Amino acid sequence: MSDVKTRISELRKLMKEAGIDVYYIPMSDCHNSEYVASHFKCISFISGFTGSAGHVIVTQDEAWLFADGRYYIQAANQIEGSGITLMKWGRPEIPEPADFLVEQAAGKVLGFDGSVVNANFAKQIGRKAKKVVYDRDLIGEIWTDRPAQNFSETWQMPLEACGETSESKLARIRKELEKAIDDCSYGVKNGTYGYFLNSLDDIAWIFNIRANDIPCNPVAYGFAVISGGIAHLYTNGKGYGKDWYKDDSVEFDNILMDLSRISYDTYRYFTDKGQKIIDIKNPSTLMKGVKNETEIVCLKEALRRDSAVEIKFMKWLKENVGKIEMDEDSVDKYLTGLRAESDMFLDRSFGTIAAYKENAAMMHYAATPETAKKIEAEGMLLVDSGAQYKDGTTDITRTFVLGELTEEEKKAFTLTAVSMLRLLNAKFIEGCRGENVDICAREVMWKEGMDYKCGTGHGVGHILNVHEGPHNIRWSINAAGPSAVFKEGMVVTNEPGVYREGKFGIRTENEMIVVPYMETEDGKFMQFENLTFIPIDLDGIDTKYMTEEDKKLLNDYHKSVYETEKCYLDKETQEWLAEYTKSVF
């Protein structure tokens, strides 16, 4: 912790010199990306915390790290002895980071790097501050060996993989932009407009481009301006940089941007010039969330092929554990190697979580070759993994039983399976959101006084970010507001779990897609179609915790797994799969 303490001391010295009382550090980049490359991991540099989400606030006397329920255990371990206070974000007694910042900065000078903070958040946290300094990246000033940004080669998506041309997407977006101007009381009718965009997954989807600028996320660093007649795309070597929005050749009567995604310095550039901004949700976010027929066909094939890889891995693991040397890192490498045998494989879709025994209680645990725990023929191994293929993005979690389980473990394992299967088979009326259907998964847990401190599901991109909005499944409405209404063609994960600090962690995750169910005089009803075909480890199932209907759901699911996947497997693996998909009646 000496390095962290030294860095905080250096930061405080710079703050004092700049007259800044409170300094805010997000886990973000210039595009408000969820996962960021090493160059932008400022929170990790200043605090030692390596999770993918968080907020750090530093004053001359105190420092705080806000981490959500996925990272409580990890964050506590990583900042121990640093002098930083852990704020367990999401607990009733803990305020929202923005609210906490507002009070800390009230009547004082607040500082942050405006290129990595979105405009809405910046406006909120600065509302009581005496002054806001947003043009100083103080972390960058003390981070002398900061990794450089990576710029990779950009490639064009073929139509047979994306299903819609960029010209078609731009035409649809322009209709939404023109509608937004018409609906806006201060928009200039019939004037020119510029839609400013810096979210990388939206840009990749609109222009049908992909790259490898961020690990596991096939996107290219860039910015875009879309107008009625032309689209400006700024990428590395073609206008990319923090001051991209100062292009003198781009002048508009109407400036449109999503203030929840655009950077604060971009927003301030135009408001300081006296121009009014029309705040609009990125139309492409909903558009790309609804997969077209081509994307669905491609994704289904990718997931069936990936499920076969997971089945082969499960067979190898259960047959070899306790017989050969293996640890959390080596099983990750083995599974990635199986995926890489396919000529469709591009990359992992996120860093694999291979967590053995008590390590699995940390939802986003990450092993390293130096810290990987040895795996024995006992307890459970949780593996959350996925891949980027040329035809789709996958995200799959299974918990594997490697030895005798305690009664507590069996109950938790079975209830997790029941939760996943009940949600997978839910029926709901058109117009429902994730907040409406979350109870289908969580009710079986809540009846036992149990809960998992995270959402139940998230959208998945198509050869894009593994986490994607605007829809998700959770019981609470977060600070960003309710999730989007479910639309036919939306892909979403289903991943309940049980996590017990110091003991174990269990998660079972499938991908599914929203499809029609039936239409009656009472309305149109929807359901989920399963996309993942991997067994739920029967060695962890105790049927006394299941109703007869739950048993039927499990049997039906396992029957579909065998029938779907047998053609992807050799005879020996088919026979093994038949045993692990047998009826529990």
Tab-separated table of N, CA and C in Angstrom, residues 83-224:
chain	number	residue	atom	x	y	z
A	83	GLY	N	-5.660	3.703	3.601
A	83	GLY	CA	-6.245	4.936	4.115
A	83	GLY	C	-7.497	5.349	3.377
A	84	ILE	N	-7.880	4.576	2.371
A	84	ILE	CA	-9.100	4.848	1.604
A	84	ILE	C	-10.268	4.129	2.275
A	85	THR	N	-11.374	4.820	2.418
A	85	THR	CA	-12.577	4.234	3.013
A	85	THR	C	-13.432	3.586	1.933
A	86	LEU	N	-13.832	2.330	2.145
A	86	LEU	CA	-14.705	1.639	1.190
A	86	LEU	C	-16.154	2.028	1.443
A	87	MET	N	-16.817	2.508	0.421
A	87	MET	CA	-18.242	2.818	0.454
A	87	MET	C	-18.967	1.723	-0.326
A	88	LYS	N	-19.706	0.881	0.383
A	88	LYS	CA	-20.364	-0.264	-0.250
A	88	LYS	C	-21.635	0.206	-0.944
A	89	TRP	N	-21.411	0.677	-2.147
A	89	TRP	CA	-22.444	1.276	-2.985
A	89	TRP	C	-23.572	0.272	-3.233
A	90	GLY	N	-24.796	0.709	-2.987
A	90	GLY	CA	-25.957	-0.156	-3.157
A	90	GLY	C	-26.608	-0.529	-1.845
A	91	ARG	N	-25.868	-0.394	-0.745
A	91	ARG	CA	-26.468	-0.650	0.571
A	91	ARG	C	-27.304	0.554	0.993
A	92	PRO	N	-28.395	0.322	1.720
A	92	PRO	CA	-29.326	1.414	2.055
A	92	PRO	C	-28.678	2.593	2.765
A	93	GLU	N	-27.683	2.312	3.591
A	93	GLU	CA	-27.080	3.394	4.369
A	93	GLU	C	-26.024	4.179	3.601
A	94	ILE	N	-25.687	3.740	2.395
A	94	ILE	CA	-24.638	4.388	1.606
A	94	ILE	C	-25.272	5.291	0.553
A	95	PRO	N	-24.914	6.568	0.519
A	95	PRO	CA	-25.500	7.474	-0.481
A	95	PRO	C	-24.985	7.157	-1.879
A	96	GLU	N	-25.680	7.655	-2.895
A	96	GLU	CA	-25.192	7.541	-4.264
A	96	GLU	C	-23.898	8.358	-4.396
A	97	PRO	N	-22.951	7.895	-5.209
A	97	PRO	CA	-21.694	8.645	-5.361
A	97	PRO	C	-21.912	10.106	-5.728
A	98	ALA	N	-22.871	10.369	-6.629
A	98	ALA	CA	-23.116	11.754	-7.044
A	98	ALA	C	-23.604	12.596	-5.872
A	99	ASP	N	-24.524	12.062	-5.075
A	99	ASP	CA	-25.044	12.804	-3.923
A	99	ASP	C	-23.941	13.070	-2.904
A	100	PHE	N	-23.105	12.066	-2.682
A	100	PHE	CA	-21.994	12.216	-1.743
A	100	PHE	C	-21.025	13.303	-2.226
A	101	LEU	N	-20.744	13.289	-3.510
A	101	LEU	CA	-19.843	14.290	-4.094
A	101	LEU	C	-20.410	15.695	-3.970
A	102	VAL	N	-21.699	15.826	-4.204
A	102	VAL	CA	-22.349	17.137	-4.112
A	102	VAL	C	-22.111	17.740	-2.744
A	103	GLU	N	-22.292	16.932	-1.721
A	103	GLU	CA	-22.135	17.450	-0.358
A	103	GLU	C	-20.674	17.721	-0.020
A	104	GLN	N	-19.770	16.854	-0.493
A	104	GLN	CA	-18.349	17.070	-0.222
A	104	GLN	C	-17.832	18.345	-0.892
A	105	ALA	N	-18.401	18.656	-2.074
A	105	ALA	CA	-17.924	19.804	-2.852
A	105	ALA	C	-18.716	21.081	-2.606
A	106	ALA	N	-19.717	21.025	-1.760
A	106	ALA	CA	-20.559	22.197	-1.521
A	106	ALA	C	-19.725	23.383	-1.027
A	107	GLY	N	-19.778	24.493	-1.774
A	107	GLY	CA	-19.039	25.696	-1.407
A	107	GLY	C	-17.546	25.593	-1.611
A	108	LYS	N	-17.092	24.521	-2.258
A	108	LYS	CA	-15.663	24.305	-2.452
A	108	LYS	C	-15.343	24.205	-3.947
A	109	VAL	N	-14.070	24.008	-4.257
A	109	VAL	CA	-13.635	23.851	-5.650
A	109	VAL	C	-13.552	22.362	-5.958
A	110	LEU	N	-14.315	21.954	-6.954
A	110	LEU	CA	-14.367	20.557	-7.380
A	110	LEU	C	-13.551	20.389	-8.659
A	111	GLY	N	-12.746	19.356	-8.705
A	111	GLY	CA	-11.950	19.103	-9.892
A	111	GLY	C	-12.127	17.703	-10.432
A	112	PHE	N	-12.007	17.559	-11.759
A	112	PHE	CA	-12.021	16.253	-12.425
A	112	PHE	C	-11.576	16.455	-13.868
A	113	ASP	N	-11.272	15.376	-14.537
A	113	ASP	CA	-10.908	15.405	-15.952
A	113	ASP	C	-12.191	15.349	-16.765
A	114	GLY	N	-12.570	16.465	-17.371
A	114	GLY	CA	-13.844	16.556	-18.075
A	114	GLY	C	-13.942	15.696	-19.315
A	115	SER	N	-12.834	15.145	-19.778
A	115	SER	CA	-12.892	14.296	-20.965
A	115	SER	C	-13.355	12.889	-20.645
A	116	VAL	N	-13.368	12.507	-19.346
A	116	VAL	CA	-13.757	11.139	-18.981
A	116	VAL	C	-14.978	11.093	-18.066
A	117	VAL	N	-15.654	12.224	-17.920
A	117	VAL	CA	-16.871	12.284	-17.105
A	117	VAL	C	-18.010	12.731	-18.005
A	118	ASN	N	-19.126	11.998	-17.971
A	118	ASN	CA	-20.233	12.387	-18.850
A	118	ASN	C	-20.905	13.662	-18.363
A	119	ALA	N	-21.524	14.365	-19.280
A	119	ALA	CA	-22.034	15.710	-19.013
A	119	ALA	C	-23.097	15.720	-17.927
A	120	ASN	N	-24.019	14.792	-17.962
A	120	ASN	CA	-25.075	14.770	-16.951
A	120	ASN	C	-24.508	14.607	-15.558
A	121	PHE	N	-23.579	13.671	-15.392
A	121	PHE	CA	-22.986	13.428	-14.080
A	121	PHE	C	-22.203	14.645	-13.612
A	122	ALA	N	-21.451	15.247	-14.520
A	122	ALA	CA	-20.657	16.426	-14.157
A	122	ALA	C	-21.544	17.589	-13.723
A	123	LYS	N	-22.630	17.806	-14.456
A	123	LYS	CA	-23.554	18.885	-14.088
A	123	LYS	C	-24.155	18.632	-12.714
A	124	GLN	N	-24.447	17.363	-12.433
A	124	GLN	CA	-25.059	17.018	-11.151
A	124	GLN	C	-24.103	17.233	-9.993
A	125	ILE	N	-22.872	16.759	-10.110
A	125	ILE	CA	-21.949	16.821	-8.972
A	125	ILE	C	-21.423	18.227	-8.731
A	126	GLY	N	-21.512	19.092	-9.725
A	126	GLY	CA	-20.979	20.436	-9.559
A	126	GLY	C	-21.990	21.483	-9.159
A	127	ARG	N	-23.223	21.054	-8.906
A	127	ARG	CA	-24.281	22.061	-8.731
A	127	ARG	C	-24.155	22.884	-7.456
A	128	LYS	N	-23.448	22.395	-6.430
A	128	LYS	CA	-23.273	23.173	-5.206
A	128	LYS	C	-21.838	23.669	-5.026
A	129	ALA	N	-20.979	23.326	-5.974
A	129	ALA	CA	-19.571	23.705	-5.856
A	129	ALA	C	-19.383	25.199	-6.106
A	130	LYS	N	-18.397	25.787	-5.435
A	130	LYS	CA	-18.067	27.194	-5.671
A	130	LYS	C	-17.488	27.367	-7.073
A	131	LYS	N	-16.753	26.360	-7.502
A	131	LYS	CA	-16.112	26.405	-8.817
A	131	LYS	C	-15.841	24.976	-9.260
A	132	VAL	N	-15.894	24.763	-10.586
A	132	VAL	CA	-15.587	23.449	-11.150
A	132	VAL	C	-14.391	23.586	-12.088
A	133	VAL	N	-13.353	22.816	-11.830
A	133	VAL	CA	-12.164	22.770	-12.681
A	133	VAL	C	-12.190	21.430	-13.416
A	134	TYR	N	-12.453	21.478	-14.723
A	134	TYR	CA	-12.625	20.233	-15.462
A	134	TYR	C	-11.555	20.007	-16.526
A	135	ASP	N	-10.544	20.858	-16.560
A	135	ASP	CA	-9.525	20.749	-17.602
A	135	ASP	C	-8.171	20.303	-17.062
A	136	ARG	N	-8.178	19.640	-15.900
A	136	ARG	CA	-6.931	19.130	-15.329
A	136	ARG	C	-7.045	17.631	-15.079
A	137	ASP	N	-6.241	16.861	-15.782
A	137	ASP	CA	-6.130	15.429	-15.527
A	137	ASP	C	-4.982	15.230	-14.550
A	138	LEU	N	-5.274	15.385	-13.272
A	138	LEU	CA	-4.220	15.331	-12.259
A	138	LEU	C	-3.603	13.937	-12.148
A	139	ILE	N	-4.400	12.907	-12.394
A	139	ILE	CA	-3.845	11.548	-12.346
A	139	ILE	C	-2.798	11.397	-13.449
A	140	GLY	N	-3.108	11.894	-14.627
A	140	GLY	CA	-2.153	11.824	-15.726
A	140	GLY	C	-0.865	12.566	-15.424
A	141	GLU	N	-0.950	13.608	-14.606
A	141	GLU	CA	0.234	14.401	-14.291
A	141	GLU	C	1.186	13.686	-13.340
A	142	ILE	N	0.656	12.742	-12.555
A	142	ILE	CA	1.542	12.010	-11.628
A	142	ILE	C	1.823	10.590	-12.098
A	143	TRP	N	1.092	10.130	-13.116
A	143	TRP	CA	1.254	8.767	-13.626
A	143	TRP	C	2.348	8.788	-14.704
A	144	THR	N	3.580	8.717	-14.275
A	144	THR	CA	4.712	8.919	-15.189
A	144	THR	C	4.908	7.766	-16.172
A	145	ASP	N	4.539	6.550	-15.788
A	145	ASP	CA	4.705	5.404	-16.686
A	145	ASP	C	3.354	4.909	-17.213
A	146	ARG	N	2.482	5.859	-17.450
A	146	ARG	CA	1.132	5.526	-17.908
A	146	ARG	C	1.178	4.796	-19.258
A	147	PRO	N	0.460	3.676	-19.403
A	147	PRO	CA	0.447	2.967	-20.690
A	147	PRO	C	-0.144	3.848	-21.780
A	148	ALA	N	0.396	3.719	-22.977
A	148	ALA	CA	-0.131	4.477	-24.111
A	148	ALA	C	-1.461	3.881	-24.561
A	149	GLN	N	-2.282	4.709	-25.227
A	149	GLN	CA	-3.502	4.182	-25.821
A	149	GLN	C	-3.154	3.257	-26.976
A	150	ASN	N	-3.955	2.221	-27.126
A	150	ASN	CA	-3.753	1.271	-28.211
A	150	ASN	C	-4.687	1.601	-29.370
A	151	PHE	N	-4.136	1.654	-30.566
A	151	PHE	CA	-4.939	1.866	-31.767
A	151	PHE	C	-4.681	0.699	-32.721
A	152	SER	N	-5.717	-0.070	-32.984
A	152	SER	CA	-5.573	-1.255	-33.821
A	152	SER	C	-6.167	-1.006	-35.203
A	153	GLU	N	-5.988	-1.985	-36.063
A	153	GLU	CA	-6.539	-1.877	-37.406
A	153	GLU	C	-8.062	-2.048	-37.362
A	154	THR	N	-8.764	-1.181	-38.051
A	154	THR	CA	-10.229	-1.240	-38.121
A	154	THR	C	-10.644	-2.088	-39.317
A	155	TRP	N	-11.672	-2.926	-39.118
A	155	TRP	CA	-12.165	-3.745	-40.223
A	155	TRP	C	-13.670	-3.577	-40.397
A	156	GLN	N	-14.127	-3.778	-41.596
A	156	GLN	CA	-15.528	-3.572	-41.956
A	156	GLN	C	-16.312	-4.869	-41.759
A	157	MET	N	-17.470	-4.768	-41.131
A	157	MET	CA	-18.343	-5.928	-40.928
A	157	MET	C	-19.006	-6.311	-42.251
A	158	PRO	N	-18.955	-7.579	-42.637
A	158	PRO	CA	-19.668	-7.998	-43.855
A	158	PRO	C	-21.176	-7.993	-43.629
A	159	LEU	N	-21.930	-7.741	-44.680
A	159	LEU	CA	-23.385	-7.663	-44.571
A	159	LEU	C	-23.978	-8.974	-44.086
A	160	GLU	N	-23.355	-10.090	-44.430
A	160	GLU	CA	-23.896	-11.384	-44.002
A	160	GLU	C	-23.747	-11.624	-42.506
A	161	ALA	N	-22.992	-10.755	-41.826
A	161	ALA	CA	-22.863	-10.857	-40.377
A	161	ALA	C	-23.669	-9.793	-39.645
A	162	CYS	N	-23.825	-8.597	-40.260
A	162	CYS	CA	-24.533	-7.503	-39.568
A	162	CYS	C	-25.962	-7.298	-40.069
A	163	GLY	N	-26.251	-7.651	-41.311
A	163	GLY	CA	-27.630	-7.648	-41.797
A	163	GLY	C	-28.213	-6.314	-42.200
A	164	GLU	N	-27.470	-5.214	-42.056
A	164	GLU	CA	-27.988	-3.899	-42.441
A	164	GLU	C	-26.828	-2.987	-42.788
A	165	THR	N	-26.951	-2.253	-43.859
A	165	THR	CA	-25.879	-1.348	-44.263
A	165	THR	C	-25.802	-0.135	-43.346
A	166	SER	N	-24.643	0.488	-43.330
A	166	SER	CA	-24.464	1.711	-42.559
A	166	SER	C	-25.382	2.820	-43.082
A	167	GLU	N	-25.592	2.871	-44.408
A	167	GLU	CA	-26.465	3.886	-44.995
A	167	GLU	C	-27.886	3.756	-44.474
A	168	SER	N	-28.354	2.522	-44.334
A	168	SER	CA	-29.700	2.283	-43.808
A	168	SER	C	-29.802	2.708	-42.349
A	169	LYS	N	-28.781	2.387	-41.578
A	169	LYS	CA	-28.780	2.768	-40.166
A	169	LYS	C	-28.760	4.290	-40.007
A	170	LEU	N	-27.938	4.960	-40.804
A	170	LEU	CA	-27.870	6.418	-40.737
A	170	LEU	C	-29.204	7.053	-41.107
A	171	ALA	N	-29.902	6.482	-42.090
A	171	ALA	CA	-31.207	7.016	-42.486
A	171	ALA	C	-32.201	6.896	-41.337
A	172	ARG	N	-32.188	5.765	-40.650
A	172	ARG	CA	-33.091	5.581	-39.504
A	172	ARG	C	-32.759	6.552	-38.381
A	173	ILE	N	-31.470	6.754	-38.146
A	173	ILE	CA	-31.048	7.668	-37.088
A	173	ILE	C	-31.447	9.099	-37.422
A	174	ARG	N	-31.274	9.500	-38.669
A	174	ARG	CA	-31.623	10.869	-39.068
A	174	ARG	C	-33.104	11.159	-38.853
A	175	LYS	N	-33.958	10.179	-39.080
A	175	LYS	CA	-35.394	10.362	-38.821
A	175	LYS	C	-35.645	10.650	-37.348
A	176	GLU	N	-34.941	9.934	-36.479
A	176	GLU	CA	-35.103	10.153	-35.042
A	176	GLU	C	-34.556	11.519	-34.625
A	177	LEU	N	-33.463	11.940	-35.230
A	177	LEU	CA	-32.892	13.246	-34.904
A	177	LEU	C	-33.814	14.376	-35.335
A	178	GLU	N	-34.377	14.257	-36.523
A	178	GLU	CA	-35.291	15.293	-37.021
A	178	GLU	C	-36.542	15.361	-36.160
A	179	LYS	N	-36.996	14.213	-35.702
A	179	LYS	CA	-38.156	14.183	-34.808
A	179	LYS	C	-37.820	14.874	-33.483
A	180	ALA	N	-36.626	14.643	-32.981
A	180	ALA	CA	-36.219	15.274	-31.723
A	180	ALA	C	-36.188	16.786	-31.856
A	181	ILE	N	-35.720	17.288	-33.003
A	181	ILE	CA	-35.699	18.742	-33.228
A	181	ILE	C	-37.120	19.290	-33.302
A	182	ASP	N	-37.994	18.581	-34.000
A	182	ASP	CA	-39.391	19.017	-34.109
A	182	ASP	C	-40.068	19.064	-32.746
A	183	ASP	N	-39.707	18.106	-31.879
A	183	ASP	CA	-40.341	18.024	-30.559
A	183	ASP	C	-39.753	19.015	-29.566
A	184	CYS	N	-38.616	19.621	-29.920
A	184	CYS	CA	-37.925	20.502	-28.987
A	184	CYS	C	-38.412	21.937	-29.134
A	185	SER	N	-38.718	22.553	-28.026
A	185	SER	CA	-39.289	23.903	-28.056
A	185	SER	C	-38.291	24.953	-28.533
A	186	TYR	N	-36.965	24.688	-28.386
A	186	TYR	CA	-36.005	25.703	-28.798
A	186	TYR	C	-35.179	25.258	-30.003
A	187	GLY	N	-35.558	24.179	-30.662
A	187	GLY	CA	-34.861	23.765	-31.868
A	187	GLY	C	-35.121	24.737	-33.009
A	188	VAL	N	-34.166	24.905	-33.908
A	188	VAL	CA	-34.318	25.785	-35.057
A	188	VAL	C	-34.967	24.994	-36.185
A	189	LYS	N	-36.213	25.304	-36.494
A	189	LYS	CA	-36.940	24.574	-37.530
A	189	LYS	C	-36.240	24.736	-38.875
A	190	ASN	N	-36.096	23.622	-39.553
A	190	ASN	CA	-35.493	23.590	-40.888
A	190	ASN	C	-34.028	24.034	-40.895
A	191	GLY	N	-33.432	24.167	-39.699
A	191	GLY	CA	-32.022	24.533	-39.643
A	191	GLY	C	-31.135	23.309	-39.739
A	192	THR	N	-29.827	23.549	-39.821
A	192	THR	CA	-28.901	22.430	-39.846
A	192	THR	C	-28.764	21.836	-38.455
A	193	TYR	N	-28.405	20.578	-38.404
A	193	TYR	CA	-28.213	19.943	-37.098
A	193	TYR	C	-26.956	19.083	-37.131
A	194	GLY	N	-26.371	18.923	-35.964
A	194	GLY	CA	-25.231	18.038	-35.792
A	194	GLY	C	-25.440	17.174	-34.566
A	195	TYR	N	-25.372	15.896	-34.768
A	195	TYR	CA	-25.533	14.923	-33.678
A	195	TYR	C	-24.137	14.428	-33.299
A	196	PHE	N	-23.690	14.785	-32.093
A	196	PHE	CA	-22.335	14.481	-31.641
A	196	PHE	C	-22.346	13.199	-30.809
A	197	LEU	N	-21.470	12.279	-31.164
A	197	LEU	CA	-21.513	10.925	-30.615
A	197	LEU	C	-20.113	10.470	-30.246
A	198	ASN	N	-19.942	9.970	-29.009
A	198	ASN	CA	-18.614	9.451	-28.651
A	198	ASN	C	-18.652	8.072	-28.003
A	199	SER	N	-19.798	7.398	-27.942
A	199	SER	CA	-19.871	6.048	-27.375
A	199	SER	C	-19.439	5.040	-28.434
A	200	LEU	N	-18.436	4.251	-28.106
A	200	LEU	CA	-17.745	3.439	-29.103
A	200	LEU	C	-18.596	2.322	-29.682
A	201	ASP	N	-19.439	1.706	-28.851
A	201	ASP	CA	-20.263	0.621	-29.385
A	201	ASP	C	-21.317	1.156	-30.348
A	202	ASP	N	-21.852	2.355	-30.062
A	202	ASP	CA	-22.806	2.966	-30.991
A	202	ASP	C	-22.133	3.282	-32.320
A	203	ILE	N	-20.935	3.850	-32.247
A	203	ILE	CA	-20.210	4.190	-33.472
A	203	ILE	C	-19.892	2.940	-34.282
A	204	ALA	N	-19.435	1.897	-33.603
A	204	ALA	CA	-19.111	0.645	-34.298
A	204	ALA	C	-20.341	0.067	-34.990
A	205	TRP	N	-21.475	0.113	-34.293
A	205	TRP	CA	-22.711	-0.443	-34.864
A	205	TRP	C	-23.179	0.391	-36.054
A	206	ILE	N	-23.187	1.707	-35.913
A	206	ILE	CA	-23.683	2.582	-36.986
A	206	ILE	C	-22.862	2.410	-38.259
A	207	PHE	N	-21.544	2.398	-38.123
A	207	PHE	CA	-20.676	2.380	-39.301
A	207	PHE	C	-20.226	0.971	-39.694
A	208	ASN	N	-20.729	-0.034	-38.978
A	208	ASN	CA	-20.381	-1.439	-39.268
A	208	ASN	C	-18.870	-1.662	-39.282
A	209	ILE	N	-18.211	-1.088	-38.277
A	209	ILE	CA	-16.764	-1.278	-38.151
A	209	ILE	C	-16.453	-1.977	-36.831
A	210	ARG	N	-15.349	-2.670	-36.798
A	210	ARG	CA	-14.871	-3.317	-35.586
A	210	ARG	C	-13.354	-3.161	-35.520
A	211	ALA	N	-12.808	-3.301	-34.314
A	211	ALA	CA	-11.360	-3.206	-34.113
A	211	ALA	C	-11.026	-3.866	-32.779
A	212	ASN	N	-9.837	-3.641	-32.272
A	212	ASN	CA	-9.404	-4.250	-31.010
A	212	ASN	C	-8.706	-3.229	-30.118
A	213	ASP	N	-9.239	-2.003	-30.083
A	213	ASP	CA	-8.590	-0.953	-29.300
A	213	ASP	C	-8.722	-1.177	-27.797
A	214	ILE	N	-9.802	-1.840	-27.375
A	214	ILE	CA	-10.015	-2.166	-25.964
A	214	ILE	C	-10.062	-3.688	-25.844
A	215	PRO	N	-9.293	-4.290	-24.940
A	215	PRO	CA	-9.282	-5.746	-24.821
A	215	PRO	C	-10.699	-6.316	-24.655
A	216	CYS	N	-10.991	-7.333	-25.442
A	216	CYS	CA	-12.261	-8.076	-25.394
A	216	CYS	C	-13.449	-7.305	-25.955
A	217	ASN	N	-13.278	-6.019	-26.240
A	217	ASN	CA	-14.353	-5.205	-26.807
A	217	ASN	C	-13.958	-4.816	-28.228
A	218	PRO	N	-14.584	-5.368	-29.254
A	218	PRO	CA	-14.119	-5.153	-30.638
A	218	PRO	C	-14.522	-3.798	-31.206
A	219	VAL	N	-14.036	-2.741	-30.574
A	219	VAL	CA	-14.389	-1.382	-30.979
A	219	VAL	C	-13.126	-0.595	-31.297
A	220	ALA	N	-13.317	0.491	-32.046
A	220	ALA	CA	-12.220	1.398	-32.386
A	220	ALA	C	-12.443	2.724	-31.669
A	221	TYR	N	-11.376	3.302	-31.117
A	221	TYR	CA	-11.493	4.639	-30.559
A	221	TYR	C	-11.917	5.593	-31.669
A	222	GLY	N	-12.922	6.402	-31.371
A	222	GLY	CA	-13.375	7.341	-32.380
A	222	GLY	C	-14.515	8.203	-31.886
A	223	PHE	N	-14.876	9.171	-32.698
A	223	PHE	CA	-15.992	10.070	-32.446
A	223	PHE	C	-16.719	10.266	-33.764
A	224	ALA	N	-17.959	10.724	-33.681
A	224	ALA	CA	-18.724	10.924	-34.915
A	224	ALA	C	-19.623	12.138	-34.784
